[in-house]
Amino acid sequence: DTGVSQNPRHKITKRGQNVTFRCDPISEHNRLYWYRQTLGQGPEFLTYFQNEAQLEKSRLLSDRFSAERPKGSFSTLEIQRTEQGDSAMYLCASSPDGVSNQPQHFGDGTRLSIL
Amino acid sequence: AQSVTQLGSHVSVSEGALVLLRCNYSSSVPPYLFWYVQYPNQGLQLLLKYTTGATLVKGINGFEAEFKKSETSFHLTKPSAHMSDAAEYFCAVNVPGFKTIFGAGTRLFVKA
């Protein structure tokens, strides 16, 4: 169990630029989740995958956001035309298949700062 | 709809004192409840979980929590605080469809 890995750990970019984050889940976990966390708040659900299928997207996920999980392994989260309000910590988590009493395993997150 | 409320955004205790972090939940189905801890610039780490069975759940680092259905509570306790316990703590509930709803968090300060 090597844990959930996220890259990069920090990203600083100018407003209007596109950014992409990567998440590598625990290898045997079929479910992968993306959350956004702002200062003083708990993680807010963005989207999740069952293998390569994106099963649900939050209303928080505007059309500037897109997530993929090709081949059901790693996932990417892209934000296009970044805005100041996108500054946050983006967390990825994974869990075993389809069992709701299981906790999620989190990566250390990618902190995005928009200048 | 499921929700989680954590009472107190900040809690301060002296080293060696009792830690009590409060969590109340709302759930239309039997809940699966969790406490996570987050240290600065890190992700969330599971402290403990309640699914079914014994209502007093023991976790890592000496923490425990008691599920009280009548009070819809899942408060986190530790008999004696240590400086290393200073962190942000999140109560969470799993909802049908396997999403997790998090509370807003409680930051624990431990004074020497």
PDB file of C-alpha atoms in Angstrom:
ATOM      1  CA  ASP A   1       0.000   0.000   0.000  1.00  0.00           C
ATOM      2  CA  THR A   2       1.883   3.012  -1.300  1.00  0.00           C
ATOM      3  CA  GLY A   3      -0.943   5.414  -0.579  1.00  0.00           C
ATOM      4  CA  VAL A   4      -2.648   7.983  -2.766  1.00  0.00           C
ATOM      5  CA  SER A   5      -0.213  10.215  -4.624  1.00  0.00           C
ATOM      6  CA  GLN A   6      -0.992  13.692  -5.953  1.00  0.00           C
ATOM      7  CA  ASN A   7       1.096  15.894  -8.215  1.00  0.00           C
ATOM      8  CA  PRO A   8       2.075  18.626  -8.137  1.00  0.00           C
ATOM      9  CA  ARG A   9       1.890  19.510  -4.444  1.00  0.00           C
ATOM     10  CA  HIS A  10       1.746  23.201  -5.186  1.00  0.00           C
ATOM     11  CA  LYS A  11       0.739  25.131  -8.289  1.00  0.00           C
ATOM     12  CA  ILE A  12       0.941  28.878  -8.732  1.00  0.00           C
ATOM     13  CA  THR A  13      -0.482  30.317 -11.909  1.00  0.00           C
ATOM     14  CA  LYS A  14      -1.895  33.491 -13.344  1.00  0.00           C
ATOM     15  CA  ARG A  15      -5.591  34.043 -13.727  1.00  0.00           C
ATOM     16  CA  GLY A  16      -6.848  32.766 -17.048  1.00  0.00           C
ATOM     17  CA  GLN A  17      -4.323  29.977 -17.390  1.00  0.00           C
ATOM     18  CA  ASN A  18      -5.204  26.290 -17.539  1.00  0.00           C
ATOM     19  CA  VAL A  19      -3.944  23.859 -14.921  1.00  0.00           C
ATOM     20  CA  THR A  20      -3.974  20.079 -14.635  1.00  0.00           C
ATOM     21  CA  PHE A  21      -3.536  17.956 -11.534  1.00  0.00           C
ATOM     22  CA  ARG A  22      -2.836  14.257 -11.339  1.00  0.00           C
ATOM     23  CA  CYS A  23      -3.914  11.652  -8.804  1.00  0.00           C
ATOM     24  CA  ASP A  24      -2.638   8.091  -8.517  1.00  0.00           C
ATOM     25  CA  PRO A  25      -4.939   6.079  -6.243  1.00  0.00           C
ATOM     26  CA  ILE A  26      -4.139   2.965  -4.257  1.00  0.00           C
ATOM     27  CA  SER A  27      -3.764   0.331  -6.944  1.00  0.00           C
ATOM     28  CA  GLU A  28      -6.564  -2.026  -5.903  1.00  0.00           C
ATOM     29  CA  HIS A  29      -9.103   0.749  -5.286  1.00  0.00           C
ATOM     30  CA  ASN A  30     -11.779   1.118  -7.930  1.00  0.00           C
ATOM     31  CA  ARG A  31     -13.326   4.317  -6.619  1.00  0.00           C
ATOM     32  CA  LEU A  32     -11.621   7.659  -6.957  1.00  0.00           C
ATOM     33  CA  TYR A  33     -12.885  10.981  -5.623  1.00  0.00           C
ATOM     34  CA  TRP A  34     -11.960  14.630  -6.074  1.00  0.00           C
ATOM     35  CA  TYR A  35     -12.643  17.245  -3.399  1.00  0.00           C
ATOM     36  CA  ARG A  36     -11.959  20.934  -3.024  1.00  0.00           C
ATOM     37  CA  GLN A  37     -11.033  22.390   0.343  1.00  0.00           C
ATOM     38  CA  THR A  38     -10.824  26.070   1.164  1.00  0.00           C
ATOM     39  CA  LEU A  39      -9.372  27.581   4.310  1.00  0.00           C
ATOM     40  CA  GLY A  40     -11.391  26.782   7.395  1.00  0.00           C
ATOM     41  CA  GLN A  41     -13.741  24.408   5.605  1.00  0.00           C
ATOM     42  CA  GLY A  42     -14.119  20.697   5.213  1.00  0.00           C
ATOM     43  CA  PRO A  43     -13.559  19.017   1.861  1.00  0.00           C
ATOM     44  CA  GLU A  44     -16.349  19.629  -0.654  1.00  0.00           C
ATOM     45  CA  PHE A  45     -17.212  16.837  -3.061  1.00  0.00           C
ATOM     46  CA  LEU A  46     -16.489  17.559  -6.724  1.00  0.00           C
ATOM     47  CA  THR A  47     -16.772  14.262  -8.579  1.00  0.00           C
ATOM     48  CA  TYR A  48     -16.084  10.561  -8.383  1.00  0.00           C
ATOM     49  CA  PHE A  49     -15.228   7.615 -10.606  1.00  0.00           C
ATOM     50  CA  GLN A  50     -15.985   3.936 -10.501  1.00  0.00           C
ATOM     51  CA  ASN A  51     -13.117   2.545 -12.551  1.00  0.00           C
ATOM     52  CA  GLU A  52     -13.083   4.731 -15.688  1.00  0.00           C
ATOM     53  CA  ALA A  53     -16.716   5.826 -15.425  1.00  0.00           C
ATOM     54  CA  GLN A  54     -17.464   9.253 -13.968  1.00  0.00           C
ATOM     55  CA  LEU A  55     -20.619   8.574 -11.959  1.00  0.00           C
ATOM     56  CA  GLU A  56     -21.428  11.896 -10.368  1.00  0.00           C
ATOM     57  CA  LYS A  57     -20.444  15.526 -10.607  1.00  0.00           C
ATOM     58  CA  SER A  58     -21.223  18.225  -8.074  1.00  0.00           C
ATOM     59  CA  ARG A  59     -22.850  21.494  -9.026  1.00  0.00           C
ATOM     60  CA  LEU A  60     -19.565  22.996  -7.813  1.00  0.00           C
ATOM     61  CA  LEU A  61     -17.922  21.541 -10.890  1.00  0.00           C
ATOM     62  CA  SER A  62     -18.505  24.246 -13.472  1.00  0.00           C
ATOM     63  CA  ASP A  63     -17.929  23.684 -17.168  1.00  0.00           C
ATOM     64  CA  ARG A  64     -14.379  24.989 -16.704  1.00  0.00           C
ATOM     65  CA  PHE A  65     -13.587  21.857 -14.723  1.00  0.00           C
ATOM     66  CA  SER A  66     -13.098  18.448 -16.280  1.00  0.00           C
ATOM     67  CA  ALA A  67     -11.923  15.197 -14.790  1.00  0.00           C
ATOM     68  CA  GLU A  68     -10.875  11.987 -16.442  1.00  0.00           C
ATOM     69  CA  ARG A  69      -9.760   8.560 -15.383  1.00  0.00           C
ATOM     70  CA  PRO A  70      -8.582   6.754 -18.497  1.00  0.00           C
ATOM     71  CA  LYS A  71      -8.193   3.001 -18.077  1.00  0.00           C
ATOM     72  CA  GLY A  72      -9.486   3.259 -14.533  1.00  0.00           C
ATOM     73  CA  SER A  73      -6.088   3.966 -13.030  1.00  0.00           C
ATOM     74  CA  PHE A  74      -4.785   7.500 -12.444  1.00  0.00           C
ATOM     75  CA  SER A  75      -7.043  10.521 -12.768  1.00  0.00           C
ATOM     76  CA  THR A  76      -6.552  14.090 -13.906  1.00  0.00           C
ATOM     77  CA  LEU A  77      -8.466  17.204 -12.947  1.00  0.00           C
ATOM     78  CA  GLU A  78      -8.186  20.131 -15.340  1.00  0.00           C
ATOM     79  CA  ILE A  79      -9.305  23.671 -14.689  1.00  0.00           C
ATOM     80  CA  GLN A  80      -9.548  25.937 -17.706  1.00  0.00           C
ATOM     81  CA  ARG A  81      -9.399  29.736 -17.603  1.00  0.00           C
ATOM     82  CA  THR A  82      -8.632  29.794 -13.903  1.00  0.00           C
ATOM     83  CA  GLU A  83     -10.247  32.408 -11.668  1.00  0.00           C
ATOM     84  CA  GLN A  84      -9.289  33.815  -8.262  1.00  0.00           C
ATOM     85  CA  GLY A  85     -12.020  31.763  -6.660  1.00  0.00           C
ATOM     86  CA  ASP A  86     -10.369  28.554  -7.813  1.00  0.00           C
ATOM     87  CA  SER A  87      -7.601  29.030  -5.250  1.00  0.00           C
ATOM     88  CA  ALA A  88      -7.941  26.066  -2.908  1.00  0.00           C
ATOM     89  CA  MET A  89      -6.533  22.712  -1.935  1.00  0.00           C
ATOM     90  CA  TYR A  90      -7.634  19.966  -4.304  1.00  0.00           C
ATOM     91  CA  LEU A  91      -7.765  16.582  -2.632  1.00  0.00           C
ATOM     92  CA  CYS A  92      -7.976  13.169  -4.205  1.00  0.00           C
ATOM     93  CA  ALA A  93      -9.143  10.059  -2.383  1.00  0.00           C
ATOM     94  CA  SER A  94      -9.730   6.428  -3.230  1.00  0.00           C
ATOM     95  CA  SER A  95     -11.646   3.546  -1.693  1.00  0.00           C
ATOM     96  CA  PRO A  96     -12.416  -0.105  -2.376  1.00  0.00           C
ATOM     97  CA  ASP A  97     -15.254  -0.993  -4.684  1.00  0.00           C
ATOM     98  CA  GLY A  98     -18.830  -0.225  -3.756  1.00  0.00           C
ATOM     99  CA  VAL A  99     -18.882  -0.600   0.000  1.00  0.00           C
ATOM    100  CA  SER A 100     -20.325   2.417   1.746  1.00  0.00           C
ATOM    101  CA  ASN A 101     -18.958   1.600   5.172  1.00  0.00           C
ATOM    102  CA  GLN A 102     -15.384   1.977   3.993  1.00  0.00           C
ATOM    103  CA  PRO A 103     -13.359   5.120   4.661  1.00  0.00           C
ATOM    104  CA  GLN A 104     -11.551   6.952   1.929  1.00  0.00           C
ATOM    105  CA  HIS A 105      -7.796   7.185   1.664  1.00  0.00           C
ATOM    106  CA  PHE A 106      -6.578  10.678   0.900  1.00  0.00           C
ATOM    107  CA  GLY A 107      -3.583  12.063  -0.876  1.00  0.00           C
ATOM    108  CA  ASP A 108      -1.744  15.116   0.453  1.00  0.00           C
ATOM    109  CA  GLY A 109      -3.478  17.382  -2.029  1.00  0.00           C
ATOM    110  CA  THR A 110      -2.493  19.974  -4.595  1.00  0.00           C
ATOM    111  CA  ARG A 111      -2.595  23.552  -3.387  1.00  0.00           C
ATOM    112  CA  LEU A 112      -3.567  25.935  -6.172  1.00  0.00           C
ATOM    113  CA  SER A 113      -2.834  29.631  -5.908  1.00  0.00           C
ATOM    114  CA  ILE A 114      -4.146  32.018  -8.553  1.00  0.00           C
ATOM    115  CA  LEU A 115      -2.260  35.288  -8.895  1.00  0.00           C
TER     116      LEU A 115
ATOM    117  CA  ALA B   1     -30.498  14.591   3.273  1.00  0.00           C
ATOM    118  CA  GLN B   2     -27.373  13.695   5.167  1.00  0.00           C
ATOM    119  CA  SER B   3     -25.388  16.415   6.909  1.00  0.00           C
ATOM    120  CA  VAL B   4     -22.769  16.868   9.601  1.00  0.00           C
ATOM    121  CA  THR B   5     -22.445  19.679  12.112  1.00  0.00           C
ATOM    122  CA  GLN B   6     -19.333  20.189  14.169  1.00  0.00           C
ATOM    123  CA  LEU B   7     -19.848  22.408  17.187  1.00  0.00           C
ATOM    124  CA  GLY B   8     -16.965  24.780  17.705  1.00  0.00           C
ATOM    125  CA  SER B   9     -14.560  25.727  14.954  1.00  0.00           C
ATOM    126  CA  HIS B  10     -11.739  26.004  17.517  1.00  0.00           C
ATOM    127  CA  VAL B  11     -11.092  24.095  20.729  1.00  0.00           C
ATOM    128  CA  SER B  12      -8.190  24.814  23.051  1.00  0.00           C
ATOM    129  CA  VAL B  13      -7.052  22.471  25.825  1.00  0.00           C
ATOM    130  CA  SER B  14      -4.033  22.165  28.056  1.00  0.00           C
ATOM    131  CA  GLU B  15      -1.619  19.302  27.602  1.00  0.00           C
ATOM    132  CA  GLY B  16      -2.869  16.362  29.667  1.00  0.00           C
ATOM    133  CA  ALA B  17      -6.475  17.584  29.706  1.00  0.00           C
ATOM    134  CA  LEU B  18      -9.514  15.854  28.236  1.00  0.00           C
ATOM    135  CA  VAL B  19     -10.212  16.436  24.559  1.00  0.00           C
ATOM    136  CA  LEU B  20     -13.868  16.600  23.477  1.00  0.00           C
ATOM    137  CA  LEU B  21     -14.787  17.451  19.899  1.00  0.00           C
ATOM    138  CA  ARG B  22     -18.494  17.509  19.125  1.00  0.00           C
ATOM    139  CA  CYS B  23     -20.240  16.166  16.044  1.00  0.00           C
ATOM    140  CA  ASN B  24     -23.928  15.832  15.259  1.00  0.00           C
ATOM    141  CA  TYR B  25     -25.244  14.240  12.125  1.00  0.00           C
ATOM    142  CA  SER B  26     -28.435  14.039  10.159  1.00  0.00           C
ATOM    143  CA  SER B  27     -29.154  10.928   8.170  1.00  0.00           C
ATOM    144  CA  SER B  28     -32.247   9.319   6.723  1.00  0.00           C
ATOM    145  CA  VAL B  29     -30.588   5.908   6.759  1.00  0.00           C
ATOM    146  CA  PRO B  30     -28.359   4.156   9.301  1.00  0.00           C
ATOM    147  CA  PRO B  31     -25.196   6.212   9.133  1.00  0.00           C
ATOM    148  CA  TYR B  32     -21.631   5.233   8.606  1.00  0.00           C
ATOM    149  CA  LEU B  33     -19.626   7.792  10.567  1.00  0.00           C
ATOM    150  CA  PHE B  34     -15.965   8.720  10.517  1.00  0.00           C
ATOM    151  CA  TRP B  35     -13.477  11.016  12.182  1.00  0.00           C
ATOM    152  CA  TYR B  36     -10.480  12.186  10.172  1.00  0.00           C
ATOM    153  CA  VAL B  37      -7.485  14.269  11.240  1.00  0.00           C
ATOM    154  CA  GLN B  38      -5.614  16.706   9.014  1.00  0.00           C
ATOM    155  CA  TYR B  39      -2.182  18.111   9.761  1.00  0.00           C
ATOM    156  CA  PRO B  40      -0.977  21.244   7.951  1.00  0.00           C
ATOM    157  CA  ASN B  41      -0.388  20.788   4.236  1.00  0.00           C
ATOM    158  CA  GLN B  42      -1.430  17.167   4.348  1.00  0.00           C
ATOM    159  CA  GLY B  43      -4.437  15.127   3.349  1.00  0.00           C
ATOM    160  CA  LEU B  44      -6.937  13.600   5.737  1.00  0.00           C
ATOM    161  CA  GLN B  45      -6.057  10.545   7.799  1.00  0.00           C
ATOM    162  CA  LEU B  46      -8.677   8.214   9.261  1.00  0.00           C
ATOM    163  CA  LEU B  47      -8.860   8.236  13.056  1.00  0.00           C
ATOM    164  CA  LEU B  48     -11.786   5.879  13.541  1.00  0.00           C
ATOM    165  CA  LYS B  49     -15.084   4.748  12.053  1.00  0.00           C
ATOM    166  CA  TYR B  50     -18.491   3.540  13.144  1.00  0.00           C
ATOM    167  CA  THR B  51     -20.404   1.189  10.884  1.00  0.00           C
ATOM    168  CA  THR B  52     -22.441  -1.275  12.942  1.00  0.00           C
ATOM    169  CA  GLY B  53     -22.089  -3.068  16.257  1.00  0.00           C
ATOM    170  CA  ALA B  54     -20.396  -1.583  19.292  1.00  0.00           C
ATOM    171  CA  THR B  55     -21.279   2.050  19.757  1.00  0.00           C
ATOM    172  CA  LEU B  56     -17.994   2.946  21.445  1.00  0.00           C
ATOM    173  CA  VAL B  57     -15.324   2.953  18.792  1.00  0.00           C
ATOM    174  CA  LYS B  58     -11.607   3.112  19.481  1.00  0.00           C
ATOM    175  CA  GLY B  59      -9.218   4.642  17.016  1.00  0.00           C
ATOM    176  CA  ILE B  60      -5.590   5.509  16.589  1.00  0.00           C
ATOM    177  CA  ASN B  61      -3.544   7.769  18.872  1.00  0.00           C
ATOM    178  CA  GLY B  62      -5.774   7.088  21.888  1.00  0.00           C
ATOM    179  CA  PHE B  63      -8.925   8.646  20.428  1.00  0.00           C
ATOM    180  CA  GLU B  64     -12.378   7.145  20.751  1.00  0.00           C
ATOM    181  CA  ALA B  65     -15.902   8.130  19.792  1.00  0.00           C
ATOM    182  CA  GLU B  66     -19.352   7.068  20.901  1.00  0.00           C
ATOM    183  CA  PHE B  67     -22.283   6.725  18.526  1.00  0.00           C
ATOM    184  CA  LYS B  68     -25.495   7.870  20.216  1.00  0.00           C
ATOM    185  CA  LYS B  69     -28.458   7.357  17.949  1.00  0.00           C
ATOM    186  CA  SER B  70     -30.935   9.054  20.291  1.00  0.00           C
ATOM    187  CA  GLU B  71     -28.818  12.204  20.270  1.00  0.00           C
ATOM    188  CA  THR B  72     -27.643  11.838  16.643  1.00  0.00           C
ATOM    189  CA  SER B  73     -24.143  12.454  17.941  1.00  0.00           C
ATOM    190  CA  PHE B  74     -20.692  11.031  17.370  1.00  0.00           C
ATOM    191  CA  HIS B  75     -18.401  13.009  19.672  1.00  0.00           C
ATOM    192  CA  LEU B  76     -14.648  12.415  19.653  1.00  0.00           C
ATOM    193  CA  THR B  77     -12.717  12.160  22.912  1.00  0.00           C
ATOM    194  CA  LYS B  78      -9.228  11.548  24.221  1.00  0.00           C
ATOM    195  CA  PRO B  79      -8.512  11.340  27.950  1.00  0.00           C
ATOM    196  CA  SER B  80      -5.207  13.200  27.880  1.00  0.00           C
ATOM    197  CA  ALA B  81      -4.159  15.655  25.194  1.00  0.00           C
ATOM    198  CA  HIS B  82      -0.665  15.657  23.779  1.00  0.00           C
ATOM    199  CA  MET B  83       1.036  18.464  21.903  1.00  0.00           C
ATOM    200  CA  SER B  84       1.126  16.274  18.799  1.00  0.00           C
ATOM    201  CA  ASP B  85      -2.702  16.176  18.774  1.00  0.00           C
ATOM    202  CA  ALA B  86      -2.839  19.773  17.564  1.00  0.00           C
ATOM    203  CA  ALA B  87      -4.500  19.525  14.141  1.00  0.00           C
ATOM    204  CA  GLU B  88      -7.817  19.934  12.325  1.00  0.00           C
ATOM    205  CA  TYR B  89     -10.422  17.266  12.934  1.00  0.00           C
ATOM    206  CA  PHE B  90     -13.283  16.423  10.596  1.00  0.00           C
ATOM    207  CA  CYS B  91     -16.402  14.418  11.296  1.00  0.00           C
ATOM    208  CA  ALA B  92     -17.915  12.770   8.227  1.00  0.00           C
ATOM    209  CA  VAL B  93     -20.832  10.597   7.149  1.00  0.00           C
ATOM    210  CA  ASN B  94     -21.024   8.288   4.148  1.00  0.00           C
ATOM    211  CA  VAL B  95     -24.189   8.658   2.137  1.00  0.00           C
ATOM    212  CA  PRO B  96     -25.890   6.273  -0.292  1.00  0.00           C
ATOM    213  CA  GLY B  97     -23.920   6.393  -3.516  1.00  0.00           C
ATOM    214  CA  PHE B  98     -20.792   6.294  -1.423  1.00  0.00           C
ATOM    215  CA  LYS B  99     -20.052   9.983  -1.240  1.00  0.00           C
ATOM    216  CA  THR B 100     -18.733  11.367   1.989  1.00  0.00           C
ATOM    217  CA  ILE B 101     -20.136  14.518   3.563  1.00  0.00           C
ATOM    218  CA  PHE B 102     -17.699  16.365   5.820  1.00  0.00           C
ATOM    219  CA  GLY B 103     -18.278  18.778   8.645  1.00  0.00           C
ATOM    220  CA  ALA B 104     -16.577  22.161   8.579  1.00  0.00           C
ATOM    221  CA  GLY B 105     -13.862  20.953  10.926  1.00  0.00           C
ATOM    222  CA  THR B 106     -12.629  21.764  14.423  1.00  0.00           C
ATOM    223  CA  ARG B 107      -9.127  23.036  14.953  1.00  0.00           C
ATOM    224  CA  LEU B 108      -7.621  21.684  18.154  1.00  0.00           C
ATOM    225  CA  PHE B 109      -4.991  23.746  19.972  1.00  0.00           C
ATOM    226  CA  VAL B 110      -2.958  22.159  22.768  1.00  0.00           C
ATOM    227  CA  LYS B 111      -1.292  24.458  25.282  1.00  0.00           C
ATOM    228  CA  ALA B 112       1.843  23.466  27.125  1.00  0.00           C
TER     229      ALA B 112
END
